Tab-separated table of C-alpha atoms and ligand atoms in Angstrom:
chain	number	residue	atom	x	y	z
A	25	UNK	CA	61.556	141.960	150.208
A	26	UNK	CA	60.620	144.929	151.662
A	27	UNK	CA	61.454	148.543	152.463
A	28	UNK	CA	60.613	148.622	155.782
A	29	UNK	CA	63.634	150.840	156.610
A	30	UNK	CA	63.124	153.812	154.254
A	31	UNK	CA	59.428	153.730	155.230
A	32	UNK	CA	60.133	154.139	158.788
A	33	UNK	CA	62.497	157.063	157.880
A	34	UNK	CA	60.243	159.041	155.883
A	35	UNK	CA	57.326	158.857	158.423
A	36	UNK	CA	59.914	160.173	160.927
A	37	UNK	CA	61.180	162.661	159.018
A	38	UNK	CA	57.988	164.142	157.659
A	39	UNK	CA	56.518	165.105	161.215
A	40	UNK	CA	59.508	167.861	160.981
A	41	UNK	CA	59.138	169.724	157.782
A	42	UNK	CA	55.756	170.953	155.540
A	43	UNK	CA	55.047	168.115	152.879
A	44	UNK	CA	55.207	168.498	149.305
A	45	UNK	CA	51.569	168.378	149.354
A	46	UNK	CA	50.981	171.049	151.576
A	47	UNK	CA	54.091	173.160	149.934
A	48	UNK	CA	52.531	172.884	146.356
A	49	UNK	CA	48.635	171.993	146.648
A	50	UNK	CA	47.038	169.791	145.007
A	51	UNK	CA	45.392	170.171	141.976
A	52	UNK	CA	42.433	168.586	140.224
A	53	UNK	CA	43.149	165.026	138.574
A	54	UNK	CA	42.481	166.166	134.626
A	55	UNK	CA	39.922	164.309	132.375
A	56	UNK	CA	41.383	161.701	130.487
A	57	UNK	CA	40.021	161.179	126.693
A	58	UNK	CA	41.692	160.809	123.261
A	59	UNK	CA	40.526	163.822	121.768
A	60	UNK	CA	42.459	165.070	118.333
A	61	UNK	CA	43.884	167.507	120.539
A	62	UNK	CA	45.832	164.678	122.496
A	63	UNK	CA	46.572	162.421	119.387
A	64	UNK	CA	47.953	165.362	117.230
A	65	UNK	CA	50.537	166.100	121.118
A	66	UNK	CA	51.714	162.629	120.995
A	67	UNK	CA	52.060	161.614	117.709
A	68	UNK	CA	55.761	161.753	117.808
A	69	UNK	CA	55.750	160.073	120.710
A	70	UNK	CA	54.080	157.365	119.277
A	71	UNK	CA	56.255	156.627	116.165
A	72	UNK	CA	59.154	155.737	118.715
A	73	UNK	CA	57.113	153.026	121.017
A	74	UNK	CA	54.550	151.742	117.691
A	75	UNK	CA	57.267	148.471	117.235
A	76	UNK	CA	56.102	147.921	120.992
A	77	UNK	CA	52.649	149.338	121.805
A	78	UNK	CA	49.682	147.925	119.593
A	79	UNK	CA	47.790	150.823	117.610
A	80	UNK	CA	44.701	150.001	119.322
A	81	UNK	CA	46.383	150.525	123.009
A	82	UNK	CA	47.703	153.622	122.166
A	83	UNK	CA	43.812	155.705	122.666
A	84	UNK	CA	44.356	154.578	126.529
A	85	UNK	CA	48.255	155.279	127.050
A	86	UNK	CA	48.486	158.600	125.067
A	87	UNK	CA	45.560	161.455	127.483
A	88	UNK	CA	47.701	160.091	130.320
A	89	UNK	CA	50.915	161.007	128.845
A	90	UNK	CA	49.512	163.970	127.793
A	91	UNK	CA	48.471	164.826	130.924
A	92	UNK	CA	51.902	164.250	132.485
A	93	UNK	CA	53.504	166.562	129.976
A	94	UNK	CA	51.258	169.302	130.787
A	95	UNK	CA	51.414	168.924	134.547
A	96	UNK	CA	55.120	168.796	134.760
A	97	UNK	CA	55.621	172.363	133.027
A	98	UNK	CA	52.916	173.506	135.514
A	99	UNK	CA	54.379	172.235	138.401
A	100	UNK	CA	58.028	172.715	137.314
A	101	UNK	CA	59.077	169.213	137.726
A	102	UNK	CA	61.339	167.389	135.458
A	103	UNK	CA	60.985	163.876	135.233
A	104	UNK	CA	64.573	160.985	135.515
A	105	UNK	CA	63.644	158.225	133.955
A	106	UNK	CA	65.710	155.133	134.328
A	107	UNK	CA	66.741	152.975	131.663
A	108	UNK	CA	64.590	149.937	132.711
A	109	UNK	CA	61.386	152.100	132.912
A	110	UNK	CA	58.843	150.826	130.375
A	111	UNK	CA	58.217	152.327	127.323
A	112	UNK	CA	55.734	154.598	127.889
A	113	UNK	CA	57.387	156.645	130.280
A	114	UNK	CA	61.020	156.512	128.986
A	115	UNK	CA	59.688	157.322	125.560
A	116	UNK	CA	56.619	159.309	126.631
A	117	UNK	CA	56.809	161.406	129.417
A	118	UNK	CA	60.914	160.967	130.561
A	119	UNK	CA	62.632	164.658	129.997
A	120	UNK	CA	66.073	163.202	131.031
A	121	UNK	CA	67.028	159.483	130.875
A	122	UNK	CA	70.093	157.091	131.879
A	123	UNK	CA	72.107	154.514	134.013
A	124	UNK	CA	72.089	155.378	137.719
A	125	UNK	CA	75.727	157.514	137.264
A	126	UNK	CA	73.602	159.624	134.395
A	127	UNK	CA	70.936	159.901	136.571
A	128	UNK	CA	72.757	161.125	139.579
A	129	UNK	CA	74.892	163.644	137.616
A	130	UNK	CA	71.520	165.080	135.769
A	131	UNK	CA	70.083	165.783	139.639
A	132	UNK	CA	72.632	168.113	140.481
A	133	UNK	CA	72.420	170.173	137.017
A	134	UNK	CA	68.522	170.559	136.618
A	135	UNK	CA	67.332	173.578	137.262
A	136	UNK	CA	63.679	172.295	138.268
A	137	UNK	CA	61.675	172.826	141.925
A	138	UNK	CA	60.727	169.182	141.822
A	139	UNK	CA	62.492	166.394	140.236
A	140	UNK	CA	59.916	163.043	139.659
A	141	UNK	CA	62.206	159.917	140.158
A	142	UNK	CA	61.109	157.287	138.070
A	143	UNK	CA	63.124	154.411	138.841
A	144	UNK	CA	63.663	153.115	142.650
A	145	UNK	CA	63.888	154.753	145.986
A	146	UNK	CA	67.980	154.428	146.400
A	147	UNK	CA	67.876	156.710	142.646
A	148	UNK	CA	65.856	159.010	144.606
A	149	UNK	CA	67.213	159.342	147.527
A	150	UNK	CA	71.046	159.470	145.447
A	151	UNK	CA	68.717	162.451	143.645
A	152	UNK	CA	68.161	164.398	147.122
A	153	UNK	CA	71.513	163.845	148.640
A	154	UNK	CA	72.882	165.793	145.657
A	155	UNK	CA	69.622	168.496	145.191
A	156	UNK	CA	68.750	168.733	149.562
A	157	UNK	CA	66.629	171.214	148.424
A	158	UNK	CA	64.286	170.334	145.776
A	159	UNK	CA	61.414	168.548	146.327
A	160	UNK	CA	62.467	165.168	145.259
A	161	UNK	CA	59.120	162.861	144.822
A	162	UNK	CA	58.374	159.326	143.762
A	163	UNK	CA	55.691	157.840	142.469
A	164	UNK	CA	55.461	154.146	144.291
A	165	UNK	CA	57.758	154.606	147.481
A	166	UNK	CA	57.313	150.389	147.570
A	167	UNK	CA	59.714	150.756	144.553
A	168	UNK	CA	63.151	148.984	146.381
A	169	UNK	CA	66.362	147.028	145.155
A	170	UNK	CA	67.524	143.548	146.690
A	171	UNK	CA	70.705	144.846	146.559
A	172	UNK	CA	69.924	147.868	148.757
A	173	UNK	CA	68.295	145.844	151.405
A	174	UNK	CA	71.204	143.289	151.771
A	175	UNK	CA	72.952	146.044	154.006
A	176	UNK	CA	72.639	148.449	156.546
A	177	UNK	CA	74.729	151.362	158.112
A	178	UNK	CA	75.603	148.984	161.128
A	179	UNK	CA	76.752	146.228	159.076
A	180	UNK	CA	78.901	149.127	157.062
A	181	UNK	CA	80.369	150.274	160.662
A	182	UNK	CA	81.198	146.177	161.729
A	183	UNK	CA	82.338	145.707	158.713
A	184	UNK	CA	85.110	148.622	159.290
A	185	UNK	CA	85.878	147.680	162.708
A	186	UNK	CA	86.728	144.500	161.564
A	187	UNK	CA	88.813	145.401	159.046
A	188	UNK	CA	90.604	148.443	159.768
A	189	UNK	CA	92.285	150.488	157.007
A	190	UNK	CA	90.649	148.817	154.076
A	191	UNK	CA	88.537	151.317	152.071
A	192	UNK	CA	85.252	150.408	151.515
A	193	UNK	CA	83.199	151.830	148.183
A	194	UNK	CA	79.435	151.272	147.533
A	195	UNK	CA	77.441	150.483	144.781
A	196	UNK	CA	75.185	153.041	144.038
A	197	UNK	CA	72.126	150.381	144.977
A	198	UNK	CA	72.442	151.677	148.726
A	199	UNK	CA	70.844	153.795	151.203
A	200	UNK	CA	71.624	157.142	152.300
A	201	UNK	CA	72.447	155.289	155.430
A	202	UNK	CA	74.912	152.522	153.827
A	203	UNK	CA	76.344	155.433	151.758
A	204	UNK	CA	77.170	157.404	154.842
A	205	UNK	CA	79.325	154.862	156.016
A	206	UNK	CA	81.472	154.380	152.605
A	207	UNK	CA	84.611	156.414	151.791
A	208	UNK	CA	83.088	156.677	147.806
A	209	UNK	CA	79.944	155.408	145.554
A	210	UNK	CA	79.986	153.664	142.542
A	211	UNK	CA	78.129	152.579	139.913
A	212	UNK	CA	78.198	149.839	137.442
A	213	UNK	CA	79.712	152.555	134.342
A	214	UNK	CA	82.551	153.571	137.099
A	215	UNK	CA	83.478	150.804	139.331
A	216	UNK	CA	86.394	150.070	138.442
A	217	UNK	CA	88.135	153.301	138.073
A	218	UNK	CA	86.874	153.765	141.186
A	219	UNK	CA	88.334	150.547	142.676
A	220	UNK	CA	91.601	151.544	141.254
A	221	UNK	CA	91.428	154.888	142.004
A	222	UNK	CA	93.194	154.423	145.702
A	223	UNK	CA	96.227	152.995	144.799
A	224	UNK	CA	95.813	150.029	147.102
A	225	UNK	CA	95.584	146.254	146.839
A	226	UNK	CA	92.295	145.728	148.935
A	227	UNK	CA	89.030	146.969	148.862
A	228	UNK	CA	85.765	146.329	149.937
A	229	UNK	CA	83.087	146.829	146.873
A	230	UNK	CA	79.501	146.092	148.545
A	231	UNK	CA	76.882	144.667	148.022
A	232	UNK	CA	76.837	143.394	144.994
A	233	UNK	CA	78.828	139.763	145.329
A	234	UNK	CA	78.815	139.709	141.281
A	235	UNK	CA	79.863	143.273	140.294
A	236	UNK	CA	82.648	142.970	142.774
A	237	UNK	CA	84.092	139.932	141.454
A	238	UNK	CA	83.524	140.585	137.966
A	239	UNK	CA	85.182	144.032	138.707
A	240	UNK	CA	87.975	141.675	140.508
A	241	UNK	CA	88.813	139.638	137.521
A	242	UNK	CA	89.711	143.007	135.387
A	243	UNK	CA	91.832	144.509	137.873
A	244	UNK	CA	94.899	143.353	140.276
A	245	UNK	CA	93.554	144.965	143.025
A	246	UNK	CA	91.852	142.121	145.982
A	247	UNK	CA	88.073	143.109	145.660
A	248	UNK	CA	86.985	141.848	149.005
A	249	UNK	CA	82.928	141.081	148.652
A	250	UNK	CA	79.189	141.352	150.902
A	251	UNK	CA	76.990	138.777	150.290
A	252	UNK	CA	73.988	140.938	148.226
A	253	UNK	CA	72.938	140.139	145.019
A	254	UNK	CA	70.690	141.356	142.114
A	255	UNK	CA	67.574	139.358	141.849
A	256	UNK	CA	67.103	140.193	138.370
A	257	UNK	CA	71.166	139.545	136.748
A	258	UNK	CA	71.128	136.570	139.612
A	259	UNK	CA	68.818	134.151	137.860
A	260	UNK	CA	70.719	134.731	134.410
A	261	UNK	CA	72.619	131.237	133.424
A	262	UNK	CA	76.000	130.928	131.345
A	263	UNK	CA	74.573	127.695	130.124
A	264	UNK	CA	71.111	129.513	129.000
A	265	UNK	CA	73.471	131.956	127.008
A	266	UNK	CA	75.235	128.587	125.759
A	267	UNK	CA	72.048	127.265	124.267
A	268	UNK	CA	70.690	130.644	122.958
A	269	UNK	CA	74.140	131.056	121.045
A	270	UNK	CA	73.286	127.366	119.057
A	271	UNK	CA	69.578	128.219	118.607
A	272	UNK	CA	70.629	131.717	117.571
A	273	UNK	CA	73.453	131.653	115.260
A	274	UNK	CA	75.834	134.796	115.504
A	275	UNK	CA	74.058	136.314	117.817
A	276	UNK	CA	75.723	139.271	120.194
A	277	UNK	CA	75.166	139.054	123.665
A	278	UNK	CA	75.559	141.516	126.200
A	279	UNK	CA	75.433	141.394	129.644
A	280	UNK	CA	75.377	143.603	133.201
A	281	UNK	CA	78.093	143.064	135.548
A	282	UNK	CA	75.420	142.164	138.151
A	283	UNK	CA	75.354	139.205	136.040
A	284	UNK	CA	77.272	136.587	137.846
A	285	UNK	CA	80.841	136.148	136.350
A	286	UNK	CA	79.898	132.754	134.191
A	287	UNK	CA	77.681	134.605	132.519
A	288	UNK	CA	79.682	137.956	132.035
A	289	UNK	CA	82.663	135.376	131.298
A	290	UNK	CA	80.219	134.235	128.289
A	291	UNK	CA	78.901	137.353	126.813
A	292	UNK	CA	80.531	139.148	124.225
A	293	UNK	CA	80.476	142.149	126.263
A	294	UNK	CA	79.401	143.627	129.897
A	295	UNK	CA	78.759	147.048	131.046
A	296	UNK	CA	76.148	149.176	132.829
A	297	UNK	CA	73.122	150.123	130.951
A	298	UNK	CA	74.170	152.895	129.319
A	299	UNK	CA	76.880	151.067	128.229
A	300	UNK	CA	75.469	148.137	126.949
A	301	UNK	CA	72.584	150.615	124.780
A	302	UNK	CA	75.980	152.641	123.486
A	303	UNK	CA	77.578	149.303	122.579
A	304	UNK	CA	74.646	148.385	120.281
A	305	UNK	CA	74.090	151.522	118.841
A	306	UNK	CA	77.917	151.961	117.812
A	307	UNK	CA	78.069	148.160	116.649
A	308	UNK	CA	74.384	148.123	115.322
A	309	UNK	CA	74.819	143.952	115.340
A	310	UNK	CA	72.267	141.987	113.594
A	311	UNK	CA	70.925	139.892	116.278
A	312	UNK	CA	71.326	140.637	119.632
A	313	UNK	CA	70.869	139.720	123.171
A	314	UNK	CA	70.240	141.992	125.876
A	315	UNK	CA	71.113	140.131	128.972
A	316	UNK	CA	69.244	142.718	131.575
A	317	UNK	CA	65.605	143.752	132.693
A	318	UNK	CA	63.259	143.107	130.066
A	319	UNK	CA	62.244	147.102	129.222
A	320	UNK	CA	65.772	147.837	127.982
A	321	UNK	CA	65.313	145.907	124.700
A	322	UNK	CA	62.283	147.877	124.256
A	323	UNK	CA	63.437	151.309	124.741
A	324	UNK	CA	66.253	150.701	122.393
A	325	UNK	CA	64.757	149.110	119.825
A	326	UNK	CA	63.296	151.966	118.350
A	327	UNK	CA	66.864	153.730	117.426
A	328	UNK	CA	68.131	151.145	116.124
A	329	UNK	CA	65.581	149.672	113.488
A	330	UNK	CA	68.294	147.294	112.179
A	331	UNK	CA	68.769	145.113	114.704
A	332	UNK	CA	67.231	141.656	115.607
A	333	UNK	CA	66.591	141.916	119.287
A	334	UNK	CA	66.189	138.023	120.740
A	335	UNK	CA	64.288	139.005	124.342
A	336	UNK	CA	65.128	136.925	127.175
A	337	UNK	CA	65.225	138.917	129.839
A	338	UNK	CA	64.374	139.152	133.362
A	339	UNK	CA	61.424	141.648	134.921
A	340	UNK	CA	62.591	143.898	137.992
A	341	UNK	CA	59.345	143.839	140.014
A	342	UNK	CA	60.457	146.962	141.762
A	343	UNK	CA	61.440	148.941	138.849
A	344	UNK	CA	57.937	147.758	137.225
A	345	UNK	CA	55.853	149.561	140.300
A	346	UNK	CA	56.429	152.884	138.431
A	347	UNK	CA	53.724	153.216	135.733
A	348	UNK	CA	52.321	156.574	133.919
A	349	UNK	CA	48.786	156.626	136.402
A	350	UNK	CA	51.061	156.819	139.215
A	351	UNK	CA	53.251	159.721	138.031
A	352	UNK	CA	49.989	161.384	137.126
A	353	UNK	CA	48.664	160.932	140.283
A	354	UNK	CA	52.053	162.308	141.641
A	355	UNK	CA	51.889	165.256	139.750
A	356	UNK	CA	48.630	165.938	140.986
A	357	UNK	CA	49.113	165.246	144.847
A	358	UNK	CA	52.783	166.034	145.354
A	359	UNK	CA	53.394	162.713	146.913
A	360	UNK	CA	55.367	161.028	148.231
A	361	UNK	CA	58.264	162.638	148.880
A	362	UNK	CA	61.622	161.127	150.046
A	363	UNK	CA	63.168	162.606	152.591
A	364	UNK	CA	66.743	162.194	153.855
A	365	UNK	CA	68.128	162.866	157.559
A	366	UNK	CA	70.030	165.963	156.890
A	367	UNK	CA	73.000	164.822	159.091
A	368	UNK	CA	73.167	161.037	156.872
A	369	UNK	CA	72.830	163.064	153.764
A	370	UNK	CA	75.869	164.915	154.444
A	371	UNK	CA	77.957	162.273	154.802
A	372	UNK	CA	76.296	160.510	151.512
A	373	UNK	CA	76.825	163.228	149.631
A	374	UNK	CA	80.488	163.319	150.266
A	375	UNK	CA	80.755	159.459	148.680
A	376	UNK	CA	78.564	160.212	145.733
A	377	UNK	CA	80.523	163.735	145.431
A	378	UNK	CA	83.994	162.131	144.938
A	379	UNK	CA	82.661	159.614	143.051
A	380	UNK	CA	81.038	162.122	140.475
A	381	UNK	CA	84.270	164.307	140.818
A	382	UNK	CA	86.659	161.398	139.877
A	383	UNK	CA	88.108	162.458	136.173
A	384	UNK	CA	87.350	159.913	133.448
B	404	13P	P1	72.908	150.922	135.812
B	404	13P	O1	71.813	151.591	135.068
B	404	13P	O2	73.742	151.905	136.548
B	404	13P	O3	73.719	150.030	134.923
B	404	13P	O4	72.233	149.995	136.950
B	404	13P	C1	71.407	148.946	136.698
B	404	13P	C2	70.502	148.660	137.819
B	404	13P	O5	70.263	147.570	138.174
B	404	13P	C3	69.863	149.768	138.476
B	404	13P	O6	69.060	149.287	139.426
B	405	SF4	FE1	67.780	146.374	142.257
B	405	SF4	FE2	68.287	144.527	140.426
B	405	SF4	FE3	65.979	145.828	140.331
B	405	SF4	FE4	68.271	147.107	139.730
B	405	SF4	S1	67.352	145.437	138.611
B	405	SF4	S2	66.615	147.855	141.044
B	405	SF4	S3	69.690	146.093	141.116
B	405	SF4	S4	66.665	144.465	141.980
């Protein structure tokens, strides 16, 4: 997989405007050492990640994080963290974090210069649609979705002139580009209110082949489908969940609706990530499953010291590009920023704007 589109984009893009780099400066790349100065600053950020992160790791996690904190305030960034960011960050150095819809709604209310992305490009991109003019920066811009590079605009535009009249909504896991074409965004925490939100009975919900139908079999509405799918939820099996429940008596399972619909069809319950961390938190189980990327389990474990989690889970290899060096190292270079066409981020914005302004 690759992200050979955005790439091209930004490199066209950034001959027009001054870079963040040359906007901001850079600054010197601090020292990194665990003096008492740095343990006594993250302390409390080590009681939450100590069930995950050995003691004797923590002297080479915690100058880094320090460093992060410092630099952000300096540089008046604020730092979205995704759910499935590892624990370090989420824990350590994240100032807001959440599914993609909590994400997106926390880049239009921050009152930062620079918002620091941690998750993948569509999440930043979503995060300069809404904010055109902060500096929005990432810290690995290799960071891409399988579900965002099953589509393009054109296929968006055939798609429509094939089948006249029938709305089509994205999944957030886009680009600007895919989004421009779409009458509305969704996400995996709205989909389908969103479906059923125009009073039709067909829709397109792209790309994701899994959320659509799994958003089909709650609703009476025809969700019509594009062939994407998440490599992570993909390689999830109903019959694995089968043999965990007999090796794992009265275990809970929970799964993502990227999850193909066997699997959803065998879990106990399915929602985005936000959903499925609110679910365990309200229903503290004793033994659960998260069925999801693997850092989820992780960053949840610490608020809820009562519960049993059993891990298998799957790694996103994009999501895993983002790691504290490289957010320091953004910090200190300003780089790299993602840029949108201002024309194609106009039209985005108007999907992800109705989307945000549906009412719950
Ligand atoms: P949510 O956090 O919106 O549930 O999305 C999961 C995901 O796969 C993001 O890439
Ligand atoms: Fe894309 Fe799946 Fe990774 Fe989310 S978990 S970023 S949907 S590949």
């Amino acid at each position: 997989m690759t992200t050979t589109h955005a790439l091209v984009d930004q490199d066209r893009l950034a001959v027009s405007a001054p870079s963040a780099a040359d906007k901001f400066g850079r600054l010197e790349r601090p020292e990194l050492s665990y003096t008492p100065e740095v343990a006594e600053a993250t302390k409390g950020v080590y009681e939450k990640v100590k069930h995950i992160i050995p003691a004797i790791e923590w002297p080479a996690l915690a100058p880094t994080i320090h460093a992060i904190n410092t630099l952000k305030k300096q540089r008046n960034a604020v730092i979205l963290a995704h759910n499935y960011m590892t624990p370090d960050i989420f824990h350590g150095v994240a100032d807001i974090v959440g599914d993609s819809l909590q994400l997106a709604i926390e880049a239009t209310r921050t009152d930062a210069e620079v918002i620091i992305q941690c998750g993948v490009h569509f999440m930043a991109e979503t995060s300069k649609i809404l904010s055109p003019d902060k500096t929005v920066l990432i810290p690995d811009m290799r960071a891409g979705c399988s579900l965002a590079e099953s589509i393009t605009g054109a296929d968006v535009r055939a798609l429509r002139a094939r089948n006249p009249g029938i709305p089509i909504i994205t999944y957030v896991n886009t680009s600007a580009d895919v989004k421009a074409e779409c009458d509305i965004c969704c996400t995996s925490s709205n989909a389908l209110q969103v479906v059923e939100s125009f009073g039709v009975d067909r829709v397109f919900l792209i790309p994701d082949k899994y959320l659509a139908a799994n958003v089909g079999n709650k609703t009476d509405v025809e969700v019509l489908v594009w062939d994407g799918a998440c490599e992570v939820h993909e390689r999830f099996t109903a019959q694995e969940l089968r043999d965990y429940r007999k090796i794992e008596p009265g275990v809970k399972i929970i799964a993502h609706p990227e999850c193909p619909p066997e699997v959803v069809a065998e879990a106990d319950f399915a929602g985005s990530t936000a959903h499925m961390i609110d679910w365990v938190k309200t229903k503290q189980p004793e033994k659960v499953m998260m069925i999801t990327e693997c850092s989820m389990a992780d960053n949840v474990a610490s608020e809820t010291p009562g519960v049993d989690y059993i891990r298998p889970c799957n790694l996103c290899p994009h999501m895993k590009r983002i790691t504290l060096s490289k957010i320091l190292d953004t910090l200190v270079e300003m780089k790299d920023e993602v840029v949108v066409d201002p024309v194609i981020a106009e039209k985005a914005r108007i999907a992800v704007e109705r989307m945000i302004n549906l009412k719950s």
